[in-house]
Amino acid sequence: METSIGAPVSPALGYAPATVQPRVARHRTYLMCRPTHFTVSYAINAWMDPSVGVDTALAVAQWEEIRRTYERLGHTVHLLPEQAGLPDMVFAANGGFSVGGVFYGAQFTYPQRAAERFAHQDWYAGDGWPVVPGTFTNEGEGDFTYLPGRDLVLAGYGFRTDVRAHAEAGRVLGRAVVSLELVDPRFYHLDTALFVLDDQTICYFPGAFGEKTRELLAELFPGALLATEEDALAFGLNAVSDGLNVLLPASATGLAAPLEDLGYRTVLLADSELRKAGGSVKCCTAELRP
Ligand code: ARG
């Protein structure tokens, strides 16, 4: 899809930005893990069904397209070596969370993924990062995100990450943390319900959050783009934005239109296989914030 800066906004969209600002991409560095050993052999979220067949070669092809897209857009992608026996390792977002050159390591909720954290810790340590393993359950960027323009961490809880990890991450990373309650098991990680659009703004599906959290989000982000339940079910919130380009699942066509109207360029990516494990574009991507 092409950008439509300055295009008239349809009243049917339910929002009406006065002006469409020019969007600016900022160079990013990401960590990804090739899904060589990807499959669905256990069920730890509402989307996983081990009786459904997975085409691992197709998963690799879909993942390669995500990686190629980042590189085509000028971003740097590092690769975490994949390991047999860890089929969810492709979801590199869950291994930890970095801000300001410090890496706060994950502590997985389920034993099936527990060993992944060592691979992440080793990778960051080898890349020269101070590594602080979390002592409370937390699934990294699955439940943490950061807004540089506000110097603010947003953190989800309710299904995976222990709310005590929010305070711990805040101390380790030296940042204020806003805790957000997730209430719908279909949207079990923060990154299935909310993503950072640019340094100041977010896009989210209010229905995934508890009432108090919805009030808080409305207060903190009056300019946010609100997604519908349909967008969320299409995994549209599992998107990655560089400030201009937004990579999102091919099924999220309903969310692509308002993003384009706001001046973003959308890139729709096939994710049929990764989705069988309850993940998509963002889950495959950890941002490194030096
Ligand atoms: N099967 C994985 C799990 O349930 C999917 C993780 C998706 N990752 C994410 N960042 N939402 O843990």
PDB file of C-alpha atoms and ligand atoms in Angstrom:
ATOM      1  CA  MET A   1       0.000   0.000   0.000  1.00  0.00           C
ATOM      2  CA  GLU A   2       1.193   3.532  -0.656  1.00  0.00           C
ATOM      3  CA  THR A   3       1.239   6.386   1.826  1.00  0.00           C
ATOM      4  CA  SER A   4      -1.636   8.778   1.637  1.00  0.00           C
ATOM      5  CA  ILE A   5      -0.285  11.842   3.424  1.00  0.00           C
ATOM      6  CA  GLY A   6      -2.823  14.595   3.160  1.00  0.00           C
ATOM      7  CA  ALA A   7      -5.578  12.285   1.967  1.00  0.00           C
ATOM      8  CA  PRO A   8      -9.026  13.113   3.304  1.00  0.00           C
ATOM      9  CA  VAL A   9     -10.017  11.031   6.291  1.00  0.00           C
ATOM     10  CA  SER A  10     -13.275   9.187   5.984  1.00  0.00           C
ATOM     11  CA  PRO A  11     -15.755  10.065   8.731  1.00  0.00           C
ATOM     12  CA  ALA A  12     -16.618   6.381   8.784  1.00  0.00           C
ATOM     13  CA  LEU A  13     -13.258   5.682  10.422  1.00  0.00           C
ATOM     14  CA  GLY A  14     -14.455   7.185  13.669  1.00  0.00           C
ATOM     15  CA  TYR A  15     -11.595   9.606  14.189  1.00  0.00           C
ATOM     16  CA  ALA A  16     -10.599  12.818  12.461  1.00  0.00           C
ATOM     17  CA  PRO A  17      -7.041  14.031  12.864  1.00  0.00           C
ATOM     18  CA  ALA A  18      -6.936  17.750  12.038  1.00  0.00           C
ATOM     19  CA  THR A  19      -3.748  17.394  10.035  1.00  0.00           C
ATOM     20  CA  VAL A  20      -1.801  14.390   8.888  1.00  0.00           C
ATOM     21  CA  GLN A  21       1.775  14.933   9.996  1.00  0.00           C
ATOM     22  CA  PRO A  22       4.651  13.658   7.917  1.00  0.00           C
ATOM     23  CA  ARG A  23       5.901  10.434   9.524  1.00  0.00           C
ATOM     24  CA  VAL A  24       9.608   9.844  10.007  1.00  0.00           C
ATOM     25  CA  ALA A  25      11.341   6.469  10.151  1.00  0.00           C
ATOM     26  CA  ARG A  26      14.109   5.990  12.725  1.00  0.00           C
ATOM     27  CA  HIS A  27      16.773   3.335  12.231  1.00  0.00           C
ATOM     28  CA  ARG A  28      16.175   0.287  14.416  1.00  0.00           C
ATOM     29  CA  THR A  29      18.170  -2.737  15.474  1.00  0.00           C
ATOM     30  CA  TYR A  30      16.259  -5.973  15.932  1.00  0.00           C
ATOM     31  CA  LEU A  31      16.951  -9.486  17.160  1.00  0.00           C
ATOM     32  CA  MET A  32      15.198 -12.388  15.426  1.00  0.00           C
ATOM     33  CA  CYS A  33      15.418 -16.195  15.540  1.00  0.00           C
ATOM     34  CA  ARG A  34      14.868 -18.360  12.446  1.00  0.00           C
ATOM     35  CA  PRO A  35      12.017 -20.869  12.924  1.00  0.00           C
ATOM     36  CA  THR A  36      14.043 -23.888  11.773  1.00  0.00           C
ATOM     37  CA  HIS A  37      12.601 -25.991  14.619  1.00  0.00           C
ATOM     38  CA  PHE A  38       9.186 -24.319  14.721  1.00  0.00           C
ATOM     39  CA  THR A  39       6.111 -26.454  15.350  1.00  0.00           C
ATOM     40  CA  VAL A  40       3.064 -26.546  17.626  1.00  0.00           C
ATOM     41  CA  SER A  41       3.625 -29.472  20.000  1.00  0.00           C
ATOM     42  CA  TYR A  42       1.969 -28.027  23.137  1.00  0.00           C
ATOM     43  CA  ALA A  43      -0.763 -25.481  23.890  1.00  0.00           C
ATOM     44  CA  ILE A  44       0.069 -22.580  26.225  1.00  0.00           C
ATOM     45  CA  ASN A  45      -2.270 -19.976  24.758  1.00  0.00           C
ATOM     46  CA  ALA A  46      -5.776 -19.883  23.299  1.00  0.00           C
ATOM     47  CA  TRP A  47      -4.512 -20.015  19.704  1.00  0.00           C
ATOM     48  CA  MET A  48      -2.378 -23.163  19.874  1.00  0.00           C
ATOM     49  CA  ASP A  49      -3.735 -26.572  18.892  1.00  0.00           C
ATOM     50  CA  PRO A  50      -1.134 -29.363  18.572  1.00  0.00           C
ATOM     51  CA  SER A  51      -3.525 -31.398  16.388  1.00  0.00           C
ATOM     52  CA  VAL A  52      -3.290 -28.791  13.606  1.00  0.00           C
ATOM     53  CA  GLY A  53      -0.432 -29.420  11.201  1.00  0.00           C
ATOM     54  CA  VAL A  54       2.337 -26.846  10.803  1.00  0.00           C
ATOM     55  CA  ASP A  55       4.318 -26.300   7.602  1.00  0.00           C
ATOM     56  CA  THR A  56       7.750 -25.480   9.027  1.00  0.00           C
ATOM     57  CA  ALA A  57       9.252 -24.651   5.616  1.00  0.00           C
ATOM     58  CA  LEU A  58       6.447 -22.161   5.020  1.00  0.00           C
ATOM     59  CA  ALA A  59       7.003 -20.698   8.497  1.00  0.00           C
ATOM     60  CA  VAL A  60      10.661 -20.156   7.603  1.00  0.00           C
ATOM     61  CA  ALA A  61       9.653 -18.488   4.317  1.00  0.00           C
ATOM     62  CA  GLN A  62       7.194 -16.192   6.109  1.00  0.00           C
ATOM     63  CA  TRP A  63       9.789 -15.311   8.724  1.00  0.00           C
ATOM     64  CA  GLU A  64      12.413 -14.625   6.000  1.00  0.00           C
ATOM     65  CA  GLU A  65      10.010 -12.154   4.416  1.00  0.00           C
ATOM     66  CA  ILE A  66       9.683 -10.281   7.721  1.00  0.00           C
ATOM     67  CA  ARG A  67      13.452 -10.182   8.092  1.00  0.00           C
ATOM     68  CA  ARG A  68      13.983  -9.098   4.468  1.00  0.00           C
ATOM     69  CA  THR A  69      11.431  -6.328   4.923  1.00  0.00           C
ATOM     70  CA  TYR A  70      13.318  -4.890   7.909  1.00  0.00           C
ATOM     71  CA  GLU A  71      16.553  -4.983   5.936  1.00  0.00           C
ATOM     72  CA  ARG A  72      14.958  -3.452   2.836  1.00  0.00           C
ATOM     73  CA  LEU A  73      13.762  -0.589   5.052  1.00  0.00           C
ATOM     74  CA  GLY A  74      17.330  -0.039   6.234  1.00  0.00           C
ATOM     75  CA  HIS A  75      17.130  -1.625   9.678  1.00  0.00           C
ATOM     76  CA  THR A  76      19.737  -3.901  11.234  1.00  0.00           C
ATOM     77  CA  VAL A  77      18.714  -7.464  12.089  1.00  0.00           C
ATOM     78  CA  HIS A  78      20.794  -9.679  14.370  1.00  0.00           C
ATOM     79  CA  LEU A  79      20.133 -13.399  14.526  1.00  0.00           C
ATOM     80  CA  LEU A  80      19.781 -15.454  17.683  1.00  0.00           C
ATOM     81  CA  PRO A  81      20.983 -19.016  16.948  1.00  0.00           C
ATOM     82  CA  GLU A  82      17.959 -21.328  16.918  1.00  0.00           C
ATOM     83  CA  GLN A  83      17.872 -24.468  19.090  1.00  0.00           C
ATOM     84  CA  ALA A  84      16.165 -27.817  18.518  1.00  0.00           C
ATOM     85  CA  GLY A  85      13.514 -28.644  21.115  1.00  0.00           C
ATOM     86  CA  LEU A  86      12.488 -24.998  21.605  1.00  0.00           C
ATOM     87  CA  PRO A  87       9.745 -24.634  18.961  1.00  0.00           C
ATOM     88  CA  ASP A  88       8.580 -21.197  20.200  1.00  0.00           C
ATOM     89  CA  MET A  89      12.056 -19.707  20.064  1.00  0.00           C
ATOM     90  CA  VAL A  90      11.080 -17.876  16.869  1.00  0.00           C
ATOM     91  CA  PHE A  91       9.193 -15.488  19.159  1.00  0.00           C
ATOM     92  CA  ALA A  92      12.333 -13.566  20.020  1.00  0.00           C
ATOM     93  CA  ALA A  93      10.318 -10.760  21.598  1.00  0.00           C
ATOM     94  CA  ASN A  94       9.799 -12.888  24.684  1.00  0.00           C
ATOM     95  CA  GLY A  95      13.435 -13.363  25.693  1.00  0.00           C
ATOM     96  CA  GLY A  96      13.849 -10.014  27.413  1.00  0.00           C
ATOM     97  CA  PHE A  97      13.539  -6.257  27.160  1.00  0.00           C
ATOM     98  CA  SER A  98      16.218  -3.629  26.593  1.00  0.00           C
ATOM     99  CA  VAL A  99      16.232   0.121  27.114  1.00  0.00           C
ATOM    100  CA  GLY A 100      19.190   2.494  27.414  1.00  0.00           C
ATOM    101  CA  GLY A 101      21.789  -0.180  26.743  1.00  0.00           C
ATOM    102  CA  VAL A 102      20.677  -2.527  29.552  1.00  0.00           C
ATOM    103  CA  PHE A 103      19.089  -5.936  29.017  1.00  0.00           C
ATOM    104  CA  TYR A 104      16.435  -7.142  31.475  1.00  0.00           C
ATOM    105  CA  GLY A 105      16.080 -10.888  30.914  1.00  0.00           C
ATOM    106  CA  ALA A 106      12.898 -12.942  30.748  1.00  0.00           C
ATOM    107  CA  GLN A 107      11.691 -15.576  33.175  1.00  0.00           C
ATOM    108  CA  PHE A 108       9.168 -17.629  31.205  1.00  0.00           C
ATOM    109  CA  THR A 109       5.733 -18.540  32.546  1.00  0.00           C
ATOM    110  CA  TYR A 110       5.628 -22.087  31.163  1.00  0.00           C
ATOM    111  CA  PRO A 111       8.305 -24.790  31.525  1.00  0.00           C
ATOM    112  CA  GLN A 112       8.160 -25.554  27.786  1.00  0.00           C
ATOM    113  CA  ARG A 113       9.878 -22.223  27.081  1.00  0.00           C
ATOM    114  CA  ALA A 114      11.986 -21.848  30.228  1.00  0.00           C
ATOM    115  CA  ALA A 115      15.329 -22.671  28.572  1.00  0.00           C
ATOM    116  CA  GLU A 116      14.977 -19.900  25.985  1.00  0.00           C
ATOM    117  CA  ARG A 117      16.058 -17.277  28.470  1.00  0.00           C
ATOM    118  CA  PHE A 118      19.622 -18.614  28.634  1.00  0.00           C
ATOM    119  CA  ALA A 119      19.994 -18.303  24.866  1.00  0.00           C
ATOM    120  CA  HIS A 120      18.917 -14.654  25.078  1.00  0.00           C
ATOM    121  CA  GLN A 121      21.132 -13.858  28.071  1.00  0.00           C
ATOM    122  CA  ASP A 122      24.128 -15.394  26.321  1.00  0.00           C
ATOM    123  CA  TRP A 123      23.454 -13.509  23.123  1.00  0.00           C
ATOM    124  CA  TYR A 124      23.175 -10.103  24.793  1.00  0.00           C
ATOM    125  CA  ALA A 125      26.191 -10.751  27.024  1.00  0.00           C
ATOM    126  CA  GLY A 126      28.186 -11.743  23.929  1.00  0.00           C
ATOM    127  CA  ASP A 127      27.084  -8.510  22.236  1.00  0.00           C
ATOM    128  CA  GLY A 128      28.431  -6.516  25.191  1.00  0.00           C
ATOM    129  CA  TRP A 129      25.218  -5.673  27.041  1.00  0.00           C
ATOM    130  CA  PRO A 130      24.951  -5.598  30.818  1.00  0.00           C
ATOM    131  CA  VAL A 131      22.537  -8.480  31.438  1.00  0.00           C
ATOM    132  CA  VAL A 132      20.171  -8.458  34.423  1.00  0.00           C
ATOM    133  CA  PRO A 133      18.040 -11.623  34.567  1.00  0.00           C
ATOM    134  CA  GLY A 134      14.535 -10.982  35.862  1.00  0.00           C
ATOM    135  CA  THR A 135      13.785 -12.635  39.201  1.00  0.00           C
ATOM    136  CA  PHE A 136      10.012 -12.473  38.609  1.00  0.00           C
ATOM    137  CA  THR A 137       8.076 -14.090  35.797  1.00  0.00           C
ATOM    138  CA  ASN A 138       8.184 -11.850  32.730  1.00  0.00           C
ATOM    139  CA  GLU A 139       8.081 -12.464  29.001  1.00  0.00           C
ATOM    140  CA  GLY A 140      10.206  -9.584  27.780  1.00  0.00           C
ATOM    141  CA  GLU A 141       8.896  -7.497  24.929  1.00  0.00           C
ATOM    142  CA  GLY A 142       5.803  -9.656  24.805  1.00  0.00           C
ATOM    143  CA  ASP A 143       4.655  -7.630  27.794  1.00  0.00           C
ATOM    144  CA  PHE A 144       6.975  -4.616  27.809  1.00  0.00           C
ATOM    145  CA  THR A 145       7.308  -1.748  25.394  1.00  0.00           C
ATOM    146  CA  TYR A 146       8.887   1.696  25.453  1.00  0.00           C
ATOM    147  CA  LEU A 147       8.042   5.195  24.229  1.00  0.00           C
ATOM    148  CA  PRO A 148      11.285   7.163  23.794  1.00  0.00           C
ATOM    149  CA  GLY A 149       9.488  10.502  23.399  1.00  0.00           C
ATOM    150  CA  ARG A 150       8.010  10.114  26.868  1.00  0.00           C
ATOM    151  CA  ASP A 151      10.775   8.030  28.390  1.00  0.00           C
ATOM    152  CA  LEU A 152       8.054   5.669  29.534  1.00  0.00           C
ATOM    153  CA  VAL A 153       7.792   1.880  29.746  1.00  0.00           C
ATOM    154  CA  LEU A 154       4.372   0.290  29.254  1.00  0.00           C
ATOM    155  CA  ALA A 155       4.003  -3.139  30.830  1.00  0.00           C
ATOM    156  CA  GLY A 156       1.246  -5.736  30.619  1.00  0.00           C
ATOM    157  CA  TYR A 157       0.115  -8.198  33.295  1.00  0.00           C
ATOM    158  CA  GLY A 158      -2.741 -10.611  33.797  1.00  0.00           C
ATOM    159  CA  PHE A 159      -1.686 -13.722  31.886  1.00  0.00           C
ATOM    160  CA  ARG A 160       2.091 -14.035  31.717  1.00  0.00           C
ATOM    161  CA  THR A 161       4.205 -11.300  33.282  1.00  0.00           C
ATOM    162  CA  ASP A 162       4.075 -10.932  37.078  1.00  0.00           C
ATOM    163  CA  VAL A 163       3.255  -7.349  38.024  1.00  0.00           C
ATOM    164  CA  ARG A 164       6.246  -7.434  40.427  1.00  0.00           C
ATOM    165  CA  ALA A 165       8.475  -7.680  37.357  1.00  0.00           C
ATOM    166  CA  HIS A 166       7.207  -4.263  36.270  1.00  0.00           C
ATOM    167  CA  ALA A 167       8.779  -2.556  39.283  1.00  0.00           C
ATOM    168  CA  GLU A 168      11.909  -4.666  38.924  1.00  0.00           C
ATOM    169  CA  ALA A 169      12.285  -3.730  35.244  1.00  0.00           C
ATOM    170  CA  GLY A 170      11.719  -0.074  36.153  1.00  0.00           C
ATOM    171  CA  ARG A 171      14.565  -0.224  38.699  1.00  0.00           C
ATOM    172  CA  VAL A 172      16.907  -2.126  36.398  1.00  0.00           C
ATOM    173  CA  LEU A 173      16.276   0.110  33.411  1.00  0.00           C
ATOM    174  CA  GLY A 174      15.894   3.358  35.364  1.00  0.00           C
ATOM    175  CA  ARG A 175      12.545   4.198  33.782  1.00  0.00           C
ATOM    176  CA  ALA A 176       9.002   4.905  34.937  1.00  0.00           C
ATOM    177  CA  VAL A 177       6.689   1.968  34.229  1.00  0.00           C
ATOM    178  CA  VAL A 178       2.943   2.107  33.649  1.00  0.00           C
ATOM    179  CA  SER A 179       1.237  -1.215  34.475  1.00  0.00           C
ATOM    180  CA  LEU A 180      -1.591  -2.262  32.162  1.00  0.00           C
ATOM    181  CA  GLU A 181      -4.037  -5.042  33.009  1.00  0.00           C
ATOM    182  CA  LEU A 182      -4.880  -7.544  30.256  1.00  0.00           C
ATOM    183  CA  VAL A 183      -8.232  -9.309  30.713  1.00  0.00           C
ATOM    184  CA  ASP A 184      -8.951 -11.281  27.527  1.00  0.00           C
ATOM    185  CA  PRO A 185      -7.071 -14.612  27.166  1.00  0.00           C
ATOM    186  CA  ARG A 186      -7.018 -14.249  23.392  1.00  0.00           C
ATOM    187  CA  PHE A 187      -4.776 -11.218  23.932  1.00  0.00           C
ATOM    188  CA  TYR A 188      -2.457 -12.709  26.507  1.00  0.00           C
ATOM    189  CA  HIS A 189       0.605 -10.558  25.855  1.00  0.00           C
ATOM    190  CA  LEU A 190       0.661  -6.765  25.700  1.00  0.00           C
ATOM    191  CA  ASP A 191       1.993  -6.994  22.136  1.00  0.00           C
ATOM    192  CA  THR A 192      -1.205  -8.710  20.982  1.00  0.00           C
ATOM    193  CA  ALA A 193      -3.269  -5.719  22.160  1.00  0.00           C
ATOM    194  CA  LEU A 194      -1.078  -2.619  21.798  1.00  0.00           C
ATOM    195  CA  PHE A 195       1.852  -1.363  19.769  1.00  0.00           C
ATOM    196  CA  VAL A 196       3.966   1.777  19.726  1.00  0.00           C
ATOM    197  CA  LEU A 197       3.320   3.778  16.567  1.00  0.00           C
ATOM    198  CA  ASP A 198       5.958   6.452  17.037  1.00  0.00           C
ATOM    199  CA  ASP A 199       7.990   7.944  19.905  1.00  0.00           C
ATOM    200  CA  GLN A 200       4.854   9.435  21.498  1.00  0.00           C
ATOM    201  CA  THR A 201       1.840   7.475  20.347  1.00  0.00           C
ATOM    202  CA  ILE A 202       0.306   4.037  20.484  1.00  0.00           C
ATOM    203  CA  CYS A 203      -2.363   1.994  18.758  1.00  0.00           C
ATOM    204  CA  TYR A 204      -4.409  -0.400  20.923  1.00  0.00           C
ATOM    205  CA  PHE A 205      -7.596  -2.417  21.303  1.00  0.00           C
ATOM    206  CA  PRO A 206      -9.340  -1.109  24.445  1.00  0.00           C
ATOM    207  CA  GLY A 207     -11.400  -4.295  24.930  1.00  0.00           C
ATOM    208  CA  ALA A 208      -8.273  -6.285  25.791  1.00  0.00           C
ATOM    209  CA  PHE A 209      -7.746  -4.212  28.948  1.00  0.00           C
ATOM    210  CA  GLY A 210      -9.434  -3.891  32.336  1.00  0.00           C
ATOM    211  CA  GLU A 211     -11.656  -0.903  32.989  1.00  0.00           C
ATOM    212  CA  LYS A 212      -9.141   1.053  35.112  1.00  0.00           C
ATOM    213  CA  THR A 213      -6.471   0.448  32.488  1.00  0.00           C
ATOM    214  CA  ARG A 214      -8.768   1.654  29.702  1.00  0.00           C
ATOM    215  CA  GLU A 215      -9.306   4.893  31.621  1.00  0.00           C
ATOM    216  CA  LEU A 216      -5.584   5.268  32.166  1.00  0.00           C
ATOM    217  CA  LEU A 217      -4.761   4.661  28.499  1.00  0.00           C
ATOM    218  CA  ALA A 218      -7.391   7.160  27.377  1.00  0.00           C
ATOM    219  CA  GLU A 219      -5.892   9.753  29.717  1.00  0.00           C
ATOM    220  CA  LEU A 220      -2.266   9.076  28.764  1.00  0.00           C
ATOM    221  CA  PHE A 221      -2.838   8.723  25.029  1.00  0.00           C
ATOM    222  CA  PRO A 222      -5.712  10.931  23.875  1.00  0.00           C
ATOM    223  CA  GLY A 223      -4.249  10.820  20.346  1.00  0.00           C
ATOM    224  CA  ALA A 224      -3.985   7.028  20.168  1.00  0.00           C
ATOM    225  CA  LEU A 225      -5.345   5.074  17.237  1.00  0.00           C
ATOM    226  CA  LEU A 226      -8.038   2.752  18.566  1.00  0.00           C
ATOM    227  CA  ALA A 227      -8.285  -0.686  16.994  1.00  0.00           C
ATOM    228  CA  THR A 228     -11.419  -2.821  16.846  1.00  0.00           C
ATOM    229  CA  GLU A 229     -11.893  -6.349  18.138  1.00  0.00           C
ATOM    230  CA  GLU A 230     -11.761  -7.511  14.530  1.00  0.00           C
ATOM    231  CA  ASP A 231      -8.367  -5.828  14.104  1.00  0.00           C
ATOM    232  CA  ALA A 232      -7.122  -7.477  17.283  1.00  0.00           C
ATOM    233  CA  LEU A 233      -8.408 -10.914  16.232  1.00  0.00           C
ATOM    234  CA  ALA A 234      -6.541 -10.453  12.951  1.00  0.00           C
ATOM    235  CA  PHE A 235      -3.406  -9.936  15.119  1.00  0.00           C
ATOM    236  CA  GLY A 236      -3.239  -6.376  13.777  1.00  0.00           C
ATOM    237  CA  LEU A 237      -1.805  -5.099  17.071  1.00  0.00           C
ATOM    238  CA  ASN A 238       1.124  -7.484  16.742  1.00  0.00           C
ATOM    239  CA  ALA A 239       2.730  -4.899  14.506  1.00  0.00           C
ATOM    240  CA  VAL A 240       6.112  -3.186  14.357  1.00  0.00           C
ATOM    241  CA  SER A 241       6.444   0.489  13.463  1.00  0.00           C
ATOM    242  CA  ASP A 242       9.681   2.367  12.760  1.00  0.00           C
ATOM    243  CA  GLY A 243       7.844   5.684  12.906  1.00  0.00           C
ATOM    244  CA  LEU A 244       6.846   5.585   9.245  1.00  0.00           C
ATOM    245  CA  ASN A 245       6.614   1.981   8.089  1.00  0.00           C
ATOM    246  CA  VAL A 246       4.269  -0.370   9.917  1.00  0.00           C
ATOM    247  CA  LEU A 247       4.733  -4.101   9.389  1.00  0.00           C
ATOM    248  CA  LEU A 248       1.617  -6.080  10.206  1.00  0.00           C
ATOM    249  CA  PRO A 249      -0.032  -9.423   9.436  1.00  0.00           C
ATOM    250  CA  ALA A 250      -1.639  -9.756   6.009  1.00  0.00           C
ATOM    251  CA  SER A 251      -5.027 -10.426   7.610  1.00  0.00           C
ATOM    252  CA  ALA A 252      -5.035  -7.033   9.353  1.00  0.00           C
ATOM    253  CA  THR A 253      -6.400  -5.147   6.344  1.00  0.00           C
ATOM    254  CA  GLY A 254      -8.966  -3.337   8.496  1.00  0.00           C
ATOM    255  CA  LEU A 255      -6.227  -1.663  10.523  1.00  0.00           C
ATOM    256  CA  ALA A 256      -4.045  -0.902   7.509  1.00  0.00           C
ATOM    257  CA  ALA A 257      -6.558   1.626   6.146  1.00  0.00           C
ATOM    258  CA  PRO A 258      -6.654   3.989   9.168  1.00  0.00           C
ATOM    259  CA  LEU A 259      -2.863   3.702   9.507  1.00  0.00           C
ATOM    260  CA  GLU A 260      -2.460   4.813   5.899  1.00  0.00           C
ATOM    261  CA  ASP A 261      -4.867   7.677   6.510  1.00  0.00           C
ATOM    262  CA  LEU A 262      -2.662   8.797   9.398  1.00  0.00           C
ATOM    263  CA  GLY A 263       0.359   8.933   7.102  1.00  0.00           C
ATOM    264  CA  TYR A 264       1.964   5.572   7.873  1.00  0.00           C
ATOM    265  CA  ARG A 265       3.069   3.136   5.167  1.00  0.00           C
ATOM    266  CA  THR A 266       1.817  -0.345   5.804  1.00  0.00           C
ATOM    267  CA  VAL A 267       3.538  -3.564   4.806  1.00  0.00           C
ATOM    268  CA  LEU A 268       1.261  -6.595   5.047  1.00  0.00           C
ATOM    269  CA  LEU A 269       3.045  -9.888   5.696  1.00  0.00           C
ATOM    270  CA  ALA A 270       1.842 -13.484   5.480  1.00  0.00           C
ATOM    271  CA  ASP A 271       1.946 -15.253   8.860  1.00  0.00           C
ATOM    272  CA  SER A 272      -0.370 -18.287   8.585  1.00  0.00           C
ATOM    273  CA  GLU A 273       2.096 -20.727  10.205  1.00  0.00           C
ATOM    274  CA  LEU A 274       3.429 -18.469  12.972  1.00  0.00           C
ATOM    275  CA  ARG A 275      -0.148 -17.617  13.864  1.00  0.00           C
ATOM    276  CA  LYS A 276      -0.808 -21.260  14.728  1.00  0.00           C
ATOM    277  CA  ALA A 277       1.405 -20.700  17.779  1.00  0.00           C
ATOM    278  CA  GLY A 278      -0.378 -17.469  18.688  1.00  0.00           C
ATOM    279  CA  GLY A 279       2.285 -15.142  17.330  1.00  0.00           C
ATOM    280  CA  SER A 280       2.968 -12.888  14.394  1.00  0.00           C
ATOM    281  CA  VAL A 281       5.267 -10.095  13.175  1.00  0.00           C
ATOM    282  CA  LYS A 282       5.977  -8.368  16.500  1.00  0.00           C
ATOM    283  CA  CYS A 283       6.371 -11.590  18.459  1.00  0.00           C
ATOM    284  CA  CYS A 284       9.204 -12.524  16.083  1.00  0.00           C
ATOM    285  CA  THR A 285      10.991  -9.253  16.790  1.00  0.00           C
ATOM    286  CA  ALA A 286      12.900  -7.912  19.787  1.00  0.00           C
ATOM    287  CA  GLU A 287      14.030  -4.300  19.484  1.00  0.00           C
ATOM    288  CA  LEU A 288      17.494  -3.534  20.787  1.00  0.00           C
ATOM    289  CA  ARG A 289      17.603  -0.102  22.398  1.00  0.00           C
ATOM    290  CA  PRO A 290      21.252   0.787  22.967  1.00  0.00           C
TER     291      PRO A 290
HETATM  292  N1  ARG B   1       3.457 -19.799  21.581  1.00  0.00           N
HETATM  293  C1  ARG B   1       4.062 -18.663  22.172  1.00  0.00           C
HETATM  294  C2  ARG B   1       3.632 -18.533  23.624  1.00  0.00           C
HETATM  295  O1  ARG B   1       2.480 -18.758  23.891  1.00  0.00           O
HETATM  296  C3  ARG B   1       3.707 -17.419  21.402  1.00  0.00           C
HETATM  297  C4  ARG B   1       4.417 -16.206  21.890  1.00  0.00           C
HETATM  298  C5  ARG B   1       4.035 -14.977  21.123  1.00  0.00           C
HETATM  299  N2  ARG B   1       4.884 -13.911  21.442  1.00  0.00           N
HETATM  300  C6  ARG B   1       4.478 -12.669  21.706  1.00  0.00           C
HETATM  301  N3  ARG B   1       5.384 -11.759  21.889  1.00  0.00           N
HETATM  302  N4  ARG B   1       3.209 -12.369  21.838  1.00  0.00           N
HETATM  303  O2  ARG B   1       4.398 -18.201  24.477  1.00  0.00           O
END
